[in-house]
PDB file of C-alpha atoms in Angstrom:
ATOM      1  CA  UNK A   1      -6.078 -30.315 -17.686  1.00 61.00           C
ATOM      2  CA  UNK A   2      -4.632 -26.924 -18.689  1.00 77.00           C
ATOM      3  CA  UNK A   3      -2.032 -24.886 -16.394  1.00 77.00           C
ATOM      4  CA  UNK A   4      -4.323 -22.142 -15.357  1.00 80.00           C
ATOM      5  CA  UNK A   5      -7.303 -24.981 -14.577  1.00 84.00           C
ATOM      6  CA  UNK A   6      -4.954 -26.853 -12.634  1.00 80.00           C
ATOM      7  CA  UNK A   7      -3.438 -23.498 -10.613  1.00 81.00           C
ATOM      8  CA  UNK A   8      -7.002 -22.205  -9.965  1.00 83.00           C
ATOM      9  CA  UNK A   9      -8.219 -25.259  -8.151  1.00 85.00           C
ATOM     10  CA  UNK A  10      -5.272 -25.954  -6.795  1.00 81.00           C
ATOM     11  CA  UNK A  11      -5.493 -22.023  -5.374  1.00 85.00           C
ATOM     12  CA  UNK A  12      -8.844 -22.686  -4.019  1.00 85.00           C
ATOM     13  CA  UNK A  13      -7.760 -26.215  -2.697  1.00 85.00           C
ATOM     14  CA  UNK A  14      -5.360 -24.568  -0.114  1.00 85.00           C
ATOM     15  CA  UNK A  15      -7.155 -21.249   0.146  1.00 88.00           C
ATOM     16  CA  UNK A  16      -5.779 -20.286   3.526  1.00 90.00           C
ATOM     17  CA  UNK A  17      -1.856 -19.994   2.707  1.00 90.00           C
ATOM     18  CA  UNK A  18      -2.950 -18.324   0.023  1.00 90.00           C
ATOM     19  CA  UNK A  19      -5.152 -15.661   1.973  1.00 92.00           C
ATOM     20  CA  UNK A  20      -2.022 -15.485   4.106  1.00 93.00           C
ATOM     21  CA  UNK A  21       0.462 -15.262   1.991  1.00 93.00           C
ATOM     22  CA  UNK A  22      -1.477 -12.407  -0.278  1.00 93.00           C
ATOM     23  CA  UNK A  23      -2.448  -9.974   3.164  1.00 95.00           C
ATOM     24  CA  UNK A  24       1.482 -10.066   3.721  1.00 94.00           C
ATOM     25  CA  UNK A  25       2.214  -8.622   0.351  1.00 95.00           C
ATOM     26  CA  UNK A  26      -0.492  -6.520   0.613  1.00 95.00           C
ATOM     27  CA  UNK A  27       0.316  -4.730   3.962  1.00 95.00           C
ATOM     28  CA  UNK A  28       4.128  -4.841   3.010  1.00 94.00           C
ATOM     29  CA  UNK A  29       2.850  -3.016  -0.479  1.00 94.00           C
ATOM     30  CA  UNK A  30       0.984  -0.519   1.819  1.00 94.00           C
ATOM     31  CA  UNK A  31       4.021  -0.122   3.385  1.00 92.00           C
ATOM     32  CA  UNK A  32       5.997   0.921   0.831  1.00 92.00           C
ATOM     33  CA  UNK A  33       3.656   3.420  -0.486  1.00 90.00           C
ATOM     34  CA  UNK A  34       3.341   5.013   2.475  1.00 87.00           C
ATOM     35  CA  UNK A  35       7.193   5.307   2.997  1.00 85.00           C
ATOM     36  CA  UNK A  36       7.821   6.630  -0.428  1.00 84.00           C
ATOM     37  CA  UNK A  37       5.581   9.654  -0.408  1.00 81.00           C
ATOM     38  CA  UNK A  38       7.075  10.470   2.939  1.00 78.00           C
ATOM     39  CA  UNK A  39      10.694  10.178   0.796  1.00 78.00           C
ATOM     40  CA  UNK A  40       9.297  12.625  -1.740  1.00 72.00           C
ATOM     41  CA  UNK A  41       6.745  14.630   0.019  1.00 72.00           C
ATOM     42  CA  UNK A  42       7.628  18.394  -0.669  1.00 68.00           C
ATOM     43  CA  UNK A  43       5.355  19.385   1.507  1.00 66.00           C
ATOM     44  CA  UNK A  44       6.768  18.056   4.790  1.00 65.00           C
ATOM     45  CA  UNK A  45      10.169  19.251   3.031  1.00 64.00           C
ATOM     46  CA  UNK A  46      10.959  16.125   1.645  1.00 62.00           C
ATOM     47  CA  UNK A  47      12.942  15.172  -1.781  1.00 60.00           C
ATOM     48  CA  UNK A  48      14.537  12.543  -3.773  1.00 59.00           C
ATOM     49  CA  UNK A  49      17.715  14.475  -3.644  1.00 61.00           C
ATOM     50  CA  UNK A  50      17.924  15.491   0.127  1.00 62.00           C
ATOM     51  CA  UNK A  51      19.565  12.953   2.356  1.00 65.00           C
ATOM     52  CA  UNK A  52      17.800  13.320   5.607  1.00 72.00           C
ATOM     53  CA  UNK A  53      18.127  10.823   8.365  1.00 74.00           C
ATOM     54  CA  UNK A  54      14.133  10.487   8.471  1.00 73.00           C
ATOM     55  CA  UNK A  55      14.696   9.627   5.091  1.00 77.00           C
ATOM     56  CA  UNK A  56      17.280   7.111   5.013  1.00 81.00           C
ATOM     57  CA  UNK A  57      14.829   5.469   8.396  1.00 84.00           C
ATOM     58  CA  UNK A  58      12.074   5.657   5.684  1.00 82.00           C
ATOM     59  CA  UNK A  59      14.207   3.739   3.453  1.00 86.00           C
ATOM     60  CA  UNK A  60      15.327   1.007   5.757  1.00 91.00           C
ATOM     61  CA  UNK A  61      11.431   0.195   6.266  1.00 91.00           C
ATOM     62  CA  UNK A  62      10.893   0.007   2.119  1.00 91.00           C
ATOM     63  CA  UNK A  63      13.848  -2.373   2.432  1.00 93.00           C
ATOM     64  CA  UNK A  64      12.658  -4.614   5.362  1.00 95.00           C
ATOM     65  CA  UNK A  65       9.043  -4.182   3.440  1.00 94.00           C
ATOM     66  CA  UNK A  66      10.492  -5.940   0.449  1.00 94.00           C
ATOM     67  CA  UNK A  67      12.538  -8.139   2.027  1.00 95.00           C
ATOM     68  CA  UNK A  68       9.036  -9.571   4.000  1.00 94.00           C
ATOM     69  CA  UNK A  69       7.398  -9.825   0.271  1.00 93.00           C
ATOM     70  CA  UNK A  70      10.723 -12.229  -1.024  1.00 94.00           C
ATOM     71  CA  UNK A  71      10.494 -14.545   2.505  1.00 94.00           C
ATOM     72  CA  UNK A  72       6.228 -14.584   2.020  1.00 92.00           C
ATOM     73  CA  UNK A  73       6.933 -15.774  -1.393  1.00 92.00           C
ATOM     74  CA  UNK A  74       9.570 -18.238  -0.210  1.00 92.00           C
ATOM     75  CA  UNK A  75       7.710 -19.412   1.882  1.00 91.00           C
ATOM     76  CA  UNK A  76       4.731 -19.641   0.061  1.00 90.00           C
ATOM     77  CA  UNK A  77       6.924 -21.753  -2.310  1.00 90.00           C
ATOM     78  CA  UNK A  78       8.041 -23.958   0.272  1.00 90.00           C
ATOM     79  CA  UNK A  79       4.354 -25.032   1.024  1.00 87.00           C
ATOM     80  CA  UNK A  80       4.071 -25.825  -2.399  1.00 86.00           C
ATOM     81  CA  UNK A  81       6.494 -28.946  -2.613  1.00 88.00           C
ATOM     82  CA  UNK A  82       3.895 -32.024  -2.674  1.00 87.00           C
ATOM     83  CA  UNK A  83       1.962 -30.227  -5.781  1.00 84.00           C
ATOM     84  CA  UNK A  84       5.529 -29.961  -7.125  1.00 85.00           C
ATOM     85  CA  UNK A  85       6.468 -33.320  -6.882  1.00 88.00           C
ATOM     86  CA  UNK A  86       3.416 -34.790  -8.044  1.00 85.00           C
ATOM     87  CA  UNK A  87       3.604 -32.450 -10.976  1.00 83.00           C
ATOM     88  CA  UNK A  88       6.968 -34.140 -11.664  1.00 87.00           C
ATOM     89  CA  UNK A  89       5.940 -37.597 -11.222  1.00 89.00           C
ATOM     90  CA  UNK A  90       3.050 -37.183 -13.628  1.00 84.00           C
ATOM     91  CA  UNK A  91       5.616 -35.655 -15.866  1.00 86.00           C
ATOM     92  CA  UNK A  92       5.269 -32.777 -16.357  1.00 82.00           C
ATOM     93  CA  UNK A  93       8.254 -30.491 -17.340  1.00 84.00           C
ATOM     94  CA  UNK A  94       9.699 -27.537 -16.074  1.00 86.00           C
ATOM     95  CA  UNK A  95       7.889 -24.776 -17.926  1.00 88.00           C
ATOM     96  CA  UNK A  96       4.941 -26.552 -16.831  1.00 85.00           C
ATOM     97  CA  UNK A  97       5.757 -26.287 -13.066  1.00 86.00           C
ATOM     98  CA  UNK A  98       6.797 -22.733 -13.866  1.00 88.00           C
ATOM     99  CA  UNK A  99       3.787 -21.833 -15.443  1.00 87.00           C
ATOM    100  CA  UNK A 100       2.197 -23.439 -12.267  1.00 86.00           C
ATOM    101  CA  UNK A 101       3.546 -20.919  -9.858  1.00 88.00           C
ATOM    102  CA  UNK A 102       3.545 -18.221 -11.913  1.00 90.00           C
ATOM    103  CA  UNK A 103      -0.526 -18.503 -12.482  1.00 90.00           C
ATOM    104  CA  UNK A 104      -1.115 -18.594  -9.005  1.00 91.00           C
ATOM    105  CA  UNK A 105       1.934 -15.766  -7.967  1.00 92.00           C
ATOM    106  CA  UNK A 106       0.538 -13.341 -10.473  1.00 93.00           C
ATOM    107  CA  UNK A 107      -3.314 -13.805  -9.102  1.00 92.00           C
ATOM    108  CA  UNK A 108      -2.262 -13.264  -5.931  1.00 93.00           C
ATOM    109  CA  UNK A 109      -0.087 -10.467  -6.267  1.00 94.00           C
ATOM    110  CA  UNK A 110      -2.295  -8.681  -8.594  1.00 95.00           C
ATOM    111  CA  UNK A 111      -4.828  -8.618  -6.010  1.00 94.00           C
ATOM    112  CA  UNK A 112      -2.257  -7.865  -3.392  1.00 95.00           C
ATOM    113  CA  UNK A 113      -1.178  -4.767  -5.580  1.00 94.00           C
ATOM    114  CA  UNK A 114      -4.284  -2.840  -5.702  1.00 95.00           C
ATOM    115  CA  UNK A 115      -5.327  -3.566  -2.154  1.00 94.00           C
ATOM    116  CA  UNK A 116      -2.057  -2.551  -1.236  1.00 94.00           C
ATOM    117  CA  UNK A 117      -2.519   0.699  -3.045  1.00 92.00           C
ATOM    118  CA  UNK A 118      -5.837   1.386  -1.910  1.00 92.00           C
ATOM    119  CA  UNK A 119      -4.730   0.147   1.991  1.00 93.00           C
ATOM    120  CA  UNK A 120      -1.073   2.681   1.279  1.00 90.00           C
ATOM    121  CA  UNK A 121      -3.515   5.657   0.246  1.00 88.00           C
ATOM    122  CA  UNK A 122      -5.759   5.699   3.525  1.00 87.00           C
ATOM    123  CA  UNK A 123      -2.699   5.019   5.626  1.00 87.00           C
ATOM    124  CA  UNK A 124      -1.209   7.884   3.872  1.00 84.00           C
ATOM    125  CA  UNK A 125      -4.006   9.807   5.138  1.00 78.00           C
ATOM    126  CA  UNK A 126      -3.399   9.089   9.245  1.00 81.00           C
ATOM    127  CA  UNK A 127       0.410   9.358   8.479  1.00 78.00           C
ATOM    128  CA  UNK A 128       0.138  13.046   7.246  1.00 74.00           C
ATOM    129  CA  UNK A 129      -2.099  13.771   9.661  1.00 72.00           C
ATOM    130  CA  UNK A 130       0.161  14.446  12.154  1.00 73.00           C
ATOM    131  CA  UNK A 131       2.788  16.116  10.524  1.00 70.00           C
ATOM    132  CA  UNK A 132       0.401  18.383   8.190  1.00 69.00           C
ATOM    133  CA  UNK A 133      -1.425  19.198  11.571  1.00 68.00           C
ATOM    134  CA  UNK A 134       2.200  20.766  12.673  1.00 67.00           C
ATOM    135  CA  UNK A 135       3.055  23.115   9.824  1.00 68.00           C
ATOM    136  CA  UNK A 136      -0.676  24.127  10.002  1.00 67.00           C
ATOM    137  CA  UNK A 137      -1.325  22.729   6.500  1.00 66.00           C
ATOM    138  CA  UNK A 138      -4.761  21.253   5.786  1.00 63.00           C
ATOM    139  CA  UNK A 139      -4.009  19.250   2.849  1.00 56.00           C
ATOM    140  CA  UNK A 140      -4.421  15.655   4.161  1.00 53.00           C
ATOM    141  CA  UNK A 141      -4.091  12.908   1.350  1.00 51.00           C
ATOM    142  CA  UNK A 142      -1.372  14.998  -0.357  1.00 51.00           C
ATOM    143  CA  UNK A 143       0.643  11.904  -2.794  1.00 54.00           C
ATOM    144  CA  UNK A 144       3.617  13.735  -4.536  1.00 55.00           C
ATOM    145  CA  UNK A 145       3.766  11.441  -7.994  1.00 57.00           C
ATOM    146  CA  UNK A 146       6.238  12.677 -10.251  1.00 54.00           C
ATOM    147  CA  UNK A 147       6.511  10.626 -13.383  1.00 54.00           C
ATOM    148  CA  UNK A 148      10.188  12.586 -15.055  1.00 50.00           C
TER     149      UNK A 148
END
């Protein structure tokens, strides 16, 4: 049976870690989005340049936001040992266990990535709210992307 076979039933096998482990990377991703238009949001005054405490607090939250998407993946990992060892006693190599996790990491963080995106862009929305409501500006879903 093929790596991808074998990762896909496998995924569906032990559905629920995996349903947990991909809403934690997608409300961290959320997270972060949110957090880095407020970093570079020109409207509320914000740039990549300026060095305001709200900012650096902004950045602490990306950082404990990642941080929570390495420990979900450890210890989605971790619950993976018994398919790992009985991929090893049937003999399989390395690359194979690799590919393994990788198939199922990638499926579930692809997912995670646009519903994180999507869930980051309405929770942009009631973030701004607030703050655009202050300096009487009615632009609500305002995302500064800057690609230079």
């Amino acid at each position: 049976m093929g790596v991808i076979k074998m990762s896909l039933r496998l995924m569906k096998a032990d559905l629920r870690k995996c349903i947990f482990y991909g809403i934690s990377l997608t409300i961290s991703i959320s997270i972060i989005f949110v957090f880095f238009n407020y970093i570079d949001n020109e409207i509320l005054g914000n740039t990549m340049s300026g060095g305001s405490f709200s900012q650096v607090l902004a950045l602490m939250v990306i950082v404990f936001a990642i941080f929570n998407c390495v420990f979900a993946n450890n210890f989605f990992i971790a619950g993976k040992t018994n398919e790992i060892a009985i991929y090893e006693l049937s003999g399989e190599g390395v690359f194979g266990i690799a590919g393994y996790l990788l198939v199922q990491n990638f499926i579930i963080i692809l997912i995670s990535i646009i519903g994180g995106f999507t869930l980051g862009y309405f929770f942009n929305g009631l973030f701004n709210r607030p703050n655009y409501n202050q300096l009487n500006r009615n632009k609500i879903h305002e995302i500064a992307i800057s690609f230079s």
